[in-house]
Amino acid sequence: MPVNIAIVSSEIVPFAKTGGLADVAGALGKYLSLHNCDVRLFTPMYDVTSRGGIEFHPVEFLEDIEISFGGESIPFSVETATLPGSETEVYFIDSPGLYDRGKIYTDDGDEYLRFALLSRAVLESCQRMGWAPDVIHCNDWQSALIPLYLRTLYAWDTLFADTKTILTIHNLAYQGAFRSSIVDHLGFGENHSFLHQEDLRSGVFNYMKHGVMYANAISTVSETYAREIQTPEYGEGMQDMLRHRSDALFGIVNGVDYDEWNPEDDPLIPFHYNPEDLEGKGENKKNLLERLELPYNPDVPVFGIVSRLVYQKGFDLFYNIMEPFLRHVDFRLCVLGSGAEEYEQFFQTLNDRYPEKVCFYGGYSNELAHLIEAGSDIFLMPSRYEPCGLNQIYSLKYGTIPIVRQTGGLADTVQHFNPATGEGNGFVFEHFTSQGLAWAIEQALQAWEDRDQWDQLIQNAMSANWSWERQVEKYLELYEWVL
Ligand code: ADP
Ligand code: GLC
């Protein structure tokens, strides 16, 4: 049975990306279409959307459509392009007044409207295409209003009579919580009874909550995170609500697009390698250090970091321990990332104080991200919480041994190495403390000193398979469940 699936995401690789959501949305679009599904992706057309080398076409019957938001009329048009590496069509909601802001997300007063438009424009486009999605797969708060819109403003339309909705939570810390005075503007008019009453009374309207209330199923991006978000520690205030919906709450670990992330044929790294022939890994290490102007020594381990530099990622655990390590142990540290000034400053200061050991590259570079994965020996990801995390999974494939905290998707993909049995593919610490992280780093340094142990670790890591071919099957099961 062919299934019509609409995937709605505020970022999609290779068009617009701030983090893993973009990778996941792009991969779902690509791999679902191999399964006899009619998959259509929907996303905003930002001024920062990359158009490089891809043909875009306006959709004739989706031009200058006006949607009324509490009396204010907002226009949009739709352009399409084919998702590279697939035959899947991506529909770009073009509304320059809302989306041309020089960045994907903003703190502007109309942020709520930017993504309410996305949600409604998807439904209005389906209506005009005469296309009834079996499943609308929403991602994060930016499309979490779709299930509620289907119950209210669009409930009259029989086109959607059999449409089911799924909300995937990629990060519960971002919920789209706004002041409740926006609800009339969102067009809910006489449908106030559908809204979260307690929140309304306290003057709040929360997009993610309404997604959790009305989606037919909820998923998140690892099994551990699906459990964690039902607890006060990780639930960001939504734990009770999520527990209430636990029968419809699923965890599916993200896949990796090995067409993009595979050291055997990655076009963004200078030397290719595989588990049987690791010579290229050493060459990449040399190349990485040359590029970052750090001295190369094959016996000295290289630690890599590629990350958004934000609270979630736990880099404050390094504050007390990194300098003592740098003074007493010989290693290199290559950091690629940008984000909060506090963390940027921290890594910049390390770079300035230990220029022979540390290089901080502040900014965004996909090419350098690939080279750090290939050229490092150890990858650091001490997250406070991590719904899934992709970089530790890339690291496994590149034989770069991850040091992670036991949380979310990190816990589901990395197992602590046991030198006695030779099992495990990384180093895992449990409690969010500097001592915990220091312990894991010491364990890794010990294993590094024993060539046989390290070779075993590399083999274990590189044999992990988190391909989208496999993970997409789990989404298909979820679609079946919801239908
Ligand atoms: P999150 O989505 O929380 O940022 P993930 O590990 O799921 O974390 O995904 C991060 C994605 O963004 C990865 O594909 C990673 O390579 C990429 N990335 C993060 N920061 C940078 C950067 N500074 N330069 C290039 N790629 C980056
Ligand atoms: C979020 C999470 C990250 C996850 C990504 C894709 O950004 O922080 O852990 O891998 O979404 O699902």
PDB file of N, CA, C and O in Angstrom, residues 1-3 5 7 25-41 82-89 256-259 467-473 475-476 479:
ATOM      1  N   MET A   1       0.838  -1.203   0.000  1.00  0.00           N
ATOM      2  CA  MET A   1       0.000   0.000   0.000  1.00  0.00           C
ATOM      3  C   MET A   1       0.877   1.259   0.000  1.00  0.00           C
ATOM      4  O   MET A   1       1.658   1.455   0.918  1.00  0.00           O
ATOM      5  N   PRO A   2       0.781   2.078  -1.048  1.00  0.00           N
ATOM      6  CA  PRO A   2       1.590   3.302  -1.024  1.00  0.00           C
ATOM      7  C   PRO A   2       1.049   4.261   0.045  1.00  0.00           C
ATOM      8  O   PRO A   2      -0.156   4.377   0.234  1.00  0.00           O
ATOM      9  N   VAL A   3       1.945   4.883   0.746  1.00  0.00           N
ATOM     10  CA  VAL A   3       1.536   5.763   1.841  1.00  0.00           C
ATOM     11  C   VAL A   3       1.959   7.185   1.515  1.00  0.00           C
ATOM     12  O   VAL A   3       3.082   7.416   1.065  1.00  0.00           O
ATOM     13  N   ILE A   5       3.120  10.580   2.785  1.00  0.00           N
ATOM     14  CA  ILE A   5       3.707  11.119   4.015  1.00  0.00           C
ATOM     15  C   ILE A   5       4.195  12.541   3.786  1.00  0.00           C
ATOM     16  O   ILE A   5       5.012  12.790   2.890  1.00  0.00           O
ATOM     17  N   ILE A   7       6.360  15.430   5.479  1.00  0.00           N
ATOM     18  CA  ILE A   7       7.305  15.680   6.573  1.00  0.00           C
ATOM     19  C   ILE A   7       7.519  17.186   6.656  1.00  0.00           C
ATOM     20  O   ILE A   7       7.848  17.823   5.651  1.00  0.00           O
ATOM     21  N   ALA A  25      15.757  15.230   8.878  1.00  0.00           N
ATOM     22  CA  ALA A  25      14.647  15.502   7.954  1.00  0.00           C
ATOM     23  C   ALA A  25      15.053  15.139   6.524  1.00  0.00           C
ATOM     24  O   ALA A  25      14.285  14.515   5.784  1.00  0.00           O
ATOM     25  N   GLY A  26      16.271  15.520   6.139  1.00  0.00           N
ATOM     26  CA  GLY A  26      16.743  15.212   4.786  1.00  0.00           C
ATOM     27  C   GLY A  26      16.830  13.706   4.580  1.00  0.00           C
ATOM     28  O   GLY A  26      16.386  13.172   3.560  1.00  0.00           O
ATOM     29  N   ALA A  27      17.361  13.009   5.571  1.00  0.00           N
ATOM     30  CA  ALA A  27      17.534  11.560   5.431  1.00  0.00           C
ATOM     31  C   ALA A  27      16.182  10.857   5.381  1.00  0.00           C
ATOM     32  O   ALA A  27      15.987   9.929   4.589  1.00  0.00           O
ATOM     33  N   LEU A  28      15.222  11.298   6.181  1.00  0.00           N
ATOM     34  CA  LEU A  28      13.895  10.673   6.136  1.00  0.00           C
ATOM     35  C   LEU A  28      13.295  10.830   4.742  1.00  0.00           C
ATOM     36  O   LEU A  28      12.735   9.897   4.178  1.00  0.00           O
ATOM     37  N   GLY A  29      13.436  12.039   4.194  1.00  0.00           N
ATOM     38  CA  GLY A  29      12.913  12.295   2.853  1.00  0.00           C
ATOM     39  C   GLY A  29      13.530  11.349   1.831  1.00  0.00           C
ATOM     40  O   GLY A  29      12.845  10.811   0.952  1.00  0.00           O
ATOM     41  N   LYS A  30      14.815  11.148   1.974  1.00  0.00           N
ATOM     42  CA  LYS A  30      15.533  10.320   0.999  1.00  0.00           C
ATOM     43  C   LYS A  30      15.218   8.831   1.172  1.00  0.00           C
ATOM     44  O   LYS A  30      14.904   8.137   0.214  1.00  0.00           O
ATOM     45  N   TYR A  31      15.289   8.339   2.408  1.00  0.00           N
ATOM     46  CA  TYR A  31      15.194   6.889   2.612  1.00  0.00           C
ATOM     47  C   TYR A  31      13.755   6.381   2.633  1.00  0.00           C
ATOM     48  O   TYR A  31      13.512   5.229   2.275  1.00  0.00           O
ATOM     49  N   LEU A  32      12.793   7.218   3.019  1.00  0.00           N
ATOM     50  CA  LEU A  32      11.404   6.755   2.978  1.00  0.00           C
ATOM     51  C   LEU A  32      10.937   6.560   1.538  1.00  0.00           C
ATOM     52  O   LEU A  32      10.141   5.670   1.247  1.00  0.00           O
ATOM     53  N   SER A  33      11.477   7.389   0.652  1.00  0.00           N
ATOM     54  CA  SER A  33      10.995   7.307  -0.733  1.00  0.00           C
ATOM     55  C   SER A  33      11.426   5.995  -1.377  1.00  0.00           C
ATOM     56  O   SER A  33      10.888   5.608  -2.414  1.00  0.00           O
ATOM     57  N   LEU A  34      12.364   5.287  -0.776  1.00  0.00           N
ATOM     58  CA  LEU A  34      12.768   3.987  -1.314  1.00  0.00           C
ATOM     59  C   LEU A  34      11.770   2.893  -0.937  1.00  0.00           C
ATOM     60  O   LEU A  34      11.932   1.741  -1.290  1.00  0.00           O
ATOM     61  N   HIS A  35      10.739   3.270  -0.180  1.00  0.00           N
ATOM     62  CA  HIS A  35       9.802   2.272   0.350  1.00  0.00           C
ATOM     63  C   HIS A  35       8.401   2.459  -0.190  1.00  0.00           C
ATOM     64  O   HIS A  35       7.433   2.333   0.552  1.00  0.00           O
ATOM     65  N   ASN A  36       8.282   2.820  -1.454  1.00  0.00           N
ATOM     66  CA  ASN A  36       6.952   2.877  -2.025  1.00  0.00           C
ATOM     67  C   ASN A  36       6.067   3.917  -1.325  1.00  0.00           C
ATOM     68  O   ASN A  36       4.850   3.757  -1.254  1.00  0.00           O
ATOM     69  N   CYS A  37       6.695   4.943  -0.758  1.00  0.00           N
ATOM     70  CA  CYS A  37       5.924   6.005  -0.109  1.00  0.00           C
ATOM     71  C   CYS A  37       5.959   7.237  -1.012  1.00  0.00           C
ATOM     72  O   CYS A  37       6.973   7.497  -1.652  1.00  0.00           O
ATOM     73  N   ASP A  38       4.878   7.979  -1.026  1.00  0.00           N
ATOM     74  CA  ASP A  38       4.911   9.292  -1.669  1.00  0.00           C
ATOM     75  C   ASP A  38       5.253  10.291  -0.553  1.00  0.00           C
ATOM     76  O   ASP A  38       4.388  10.692   0.222  1.00  0.00           O
ATOM     77  N   VAL A  39       6.528  10.658  -0.477  1.00  0.00           N
ATOM     78  CA  VAL A  39       6.995  11.526   0.598  1.00  0.00           C
ATOM     79  C   VAL A  39       7.130  12.938   0.066  1.00  0.00           C
ATOM     80  O   VAL A  39       7.739  13.151  -0.991  1.00  0.00           O
ATOM     81  N   ARG A  40       6.600  13.894   0.766  1.00  0.00           N
ATOM     82  CA  ARG A  40       6.773  15.301   0.386  1.00  0.00           C
ATOM     83  C   ARG A  40       7.264  16.077   1.599  1.00  0.00           C
ATOM     84  O   ARG A  40       6.667  15.983   2.669  1.00  0.00           O
ATOM     85  N   LEU A  41       8.320  16.812   1.393  1.00  0.00           N
ATOM     86  CA  LEU A  41       8.905  17.592   2.488  1.00  0.00           C
ATOM     87  C   LEU A  41       8.438  19.041   2.411  1.00  0.00           C
ATOM     88  O   LEU A  41       8.332  19.596   1.307  1.00  0.00           O
ATOM     89  N   THR A  82      14.055  19.226  -6.060  1.00  0.00           N
ATOM     90  CA  THR A  82      14.217  17.807  -5.735  1.00  0.00           C
ATOM     91  C   THR A  82      15.323  17.670  -4.708  1.00  0.00           C
ATOM     92  O   THR A  82      16.379  18.291  -4.830  1.00  0.00           O
ATOM     93  N   LEU A  83      15.053  16.874  -3.698  1.00  0.00           N
ATOM     94  CA  LEU A  83      16.058  16.634  -2.656  1.00  0.00           C
ATOM     95  C   LEU A  83      17.236  15.891  -3.283  1.00  0.00           C
ATOM     96  O   LEU A  83      17.045  14.803  -3.847  1.00  0.00           O
ATOM     97  N   PRO A  84      18.452  16.443  -3.220  1.00  0.00           N
ATOM     98  CA  PRO A  84      19.596  15.780  -3.865  1.00  0.00           C
ATOM     99  C   PRO A  84      19.748  14.325  -3.392  1.00  0.00           C
ATOM    100  O   PRO A  84      19.507  14.023  -2.228  1.00  0.00           O
ATOM    101  N   GLY A  85      20.094  13.468  -4.327  1.00  0.00           N
ATOM    102  CA  GLY A  85      20.291  12.051  -3.993  1.00  0.00           C
ATOM    103  C   GLY A  85      18.984  11.280  -3.892  1.00  0.00           C
ATOM    104  O   GLY A  85      18.968  10.150  -3.406  1.00  0.00           O
ATOM    105  N   SER A  86      17.875  11.890  -4.352  1.00  0.00           N
ATOM    106  CA  SER A  86      16.581  11.201  -4.257  1.00  0.00           C
ATOM    107  C   SER A  86      15.654  11.751  -5.326  1.00  0.00           C
ATOM    108  O   SER A  86      16.031  12.636  -6.094  1.00  0.00           O
ATOM    109  N   GLU A  87      14.433  11.232  -5.329  1.00  0.00           N
ATOM    110  CA  GLU A  87      13.425  11.812  -6.227  1.00  0.00           C
ATOM    111  C   GLU A  87      12.362  12.552  -5.424  1.00  0.00           C
ATOM    112  O   GLU A  87      11.302  12.906  -5.939  1.00  0.00           O
ATOM    113  N   THR A  88      12.636  12.757  -4.162  1.00  0.00           N
ATOM    114  CA  THR A  88      11.665  13.395  -3.270  1.00  0.00           C
ATOM    115  C   THR A  88      11.581  14.894  -3.537  1.00  0.00           C
ATOM    116  O   THR A  88      12.599  15.563  -3.695  1.00  0.00           O
ATOM    117  N   GLU A  89      10.354  15.388  -3.574  1.00  0.00           N
ATOM    118  CA  GLU A  89      10.157  16.828  -3.775  1.00  0.00           C
ATOM    119  C   GLU A  89      10.116  17.559  -2.433  1.00  0.00           C
ATOM    120  O   GLU A  89       9.465  17.105  -1.486  1.00  0.00           O
ATOM    121  N   VAL A 256      22.246   7.350  10.335  1.00  0.00           N
ATOM    122  CA  VAL A 256      23.295   8.170   9.748  1.00  0.00           C
ATOM    123  C   VAL A 256      23.241   7.940   8.249  1.00  0.00           C
ATOM    124  O   VAL A 256      23.028   6.821   7.796  1.00  0.00           O
ATOM    125  N   ASP A 257      23.401   9.000   7.508  1.00  0.00           N
ATOM    126  CA  ASP A 257      23.450   8.860   6.061  1.00  0.00           C
ATOM    127  C   ASP A 257      24.886   8.504   5.686  1.00  0.00           C
ATOM    128  O   ASP A 257      25.745   9.373   5.544  1.00  0.00           O
ATOM    129  N   TYR A 258      25.127   7.197   5.541  1.00  0.00           N
ATOM    130  CA  TYR A 258      26.493   6.750   5.241  1.00  0.00           C
ATOM    131  C   TYR A 258      26.917   7.104   3.807  1.00  0.00           C
ATOM    132  O   TYR A 258      28.055   6.892   3.444  1.00  0.00           O
ATOM    133  N   ASP A 259      25.988   7.635   3.002  1.00  0.00           N
ATOM    134  CA  ASP A 259      26.421   8.193   1.703  1.00  0.00           C
ATOM    135  C   ASP A 259      27.243   9.457   1.944  1.00  0.00           C
ATOM    136  O   ASP A 259      28.075   9.839   1.137  1.00  0.00           O
ATOM    137  N   SER A 467      22.686   2.742  10.046  1.00  0.00           N
ATOM    138  CA  SER A 467      22.292   3.265   8.736  1.00  0.00           C
ATOM    139  C   SER A 467      20.818   3.662   8.740  1.00  0.00           C
ATOM    140  O   SER A 467      19.996   3.076   9.466  1.00  0.00           O
ATOM    141  N   TRP A 468      20.499   4.641   7.909  1.00  0.00           N
ATOM    142  CA  TRP A 468      19.100   5.011   7.750  1.00  0.00           C
ATOM    143  C   TRP A 468      18.300   3.891   7.100  1.00  0.00           C
ATOM    144  O   TRP A 468      17.108   3.767   7.335  1.00  0.00           O
ATOM    145  N   GLU A 469      18.968   3.059   6.293  1.00  0.00           N
ATOM    146  CA  GLU A 469      18.246   1.917   5.707  1.00  0.00           C
ATOM    147  C   GLU A 469      17.561   1.133   6.832  1.00  0.00           C
ATOM    148  O   GLU A 469      16.431   0.693   6.701  1.00  0.00           O
ATOM    149  N   ARG A 470      18.298   0.975   7.947  1.00  0.00           N
ATOM    150  CA  ARG A 470      17.762   0.196   9.054  1.00  0.00           C
ATOM    151  C   ARG A 470      16.792   1.020   9.912  1.00  0.00           C
ATOM    152  O   ARG A 470      15.700   0.571  10.251  1.00  0.00           O
ATOM    153  N   GLN A 471      17.188   2.245  10.242  1.00  0.00           N
ATOM    154  CA  GLN A 471      16.365   3.033  11.162  1.00  0.00           C
ATOM    155  C   GLN A 471      15.039   3.465  10.545  1.00  0.00           C
ATOM    156  O   GLN A 471      14.048   3.639  11.254  1.00  0.00           O
ATOM    157  N   VAL A 472      15.039   3.617   9.214  1.00  0.00           N
ATOM    158  CA  VAL A 472      13.808   4.083   8.575  1.00  0.00           C
ATOM    159  C   VAL A 472      12.706   3.013   8.678  1.00  0.00           C
ATOM    160  O   VAL A 472      11.519   3.329   8.702  1.00  0.00           O
ATOM    161  N   GLU A 473      13.127   1.755   8.799  1.00  0.00           N
ATOM    162  CA  GLU A 473      12.141   0.674   8.993  1.00  0.00           C
ATOM    163  C   GLU A 473      11.316   0.931  10.253  1.00  0.00           C
ATOM    164  O   GLU A 473      10.132   0.617  10.324  1.00  0.00           O
ATOM    165  N   TYR A 475      10.571   3.842  11.535  1.00  0.00           N
ATOM    166  CA  TYR A 475       9.563   4.873  11.255  1.00  0.00           C
ATOM    167  C   TYR A 475       8.392   4.278  10.472  1.00  0.00           C
ATOM    168  O   TYR A 475       7.240   4.620  10.722  1.00  0.00           O
ATOM    169  N   LEU A 476       8.710   3.361   9.549  1.00  0.00           N
ATOM    170  CA  LEU A 476       7.614   2.742   8.793  1.00  0.00           C
ATOM    171  C   LEU A 476       6.692   1.968   9.732  1.00  0.00           C
ATOM    172  O   LEU A 476       5.465   2.007   9.591  1.00  0.00           O
ATOM    173  N   TYR A 479       4.539   4.489  11.419  1.00  0.00           N
ATOM    174  CA  TYR A 479       3.458   4.957  10.540  1.00  0.00           C
ATOM    175  C   TYR A 479       2.344   3.917  10.505  1.00  0.00           C
ATOM    176  O   TYR A 479       1.159   4.243  10.559  1.00  0.00           O
TER     177      TYR A 479
END
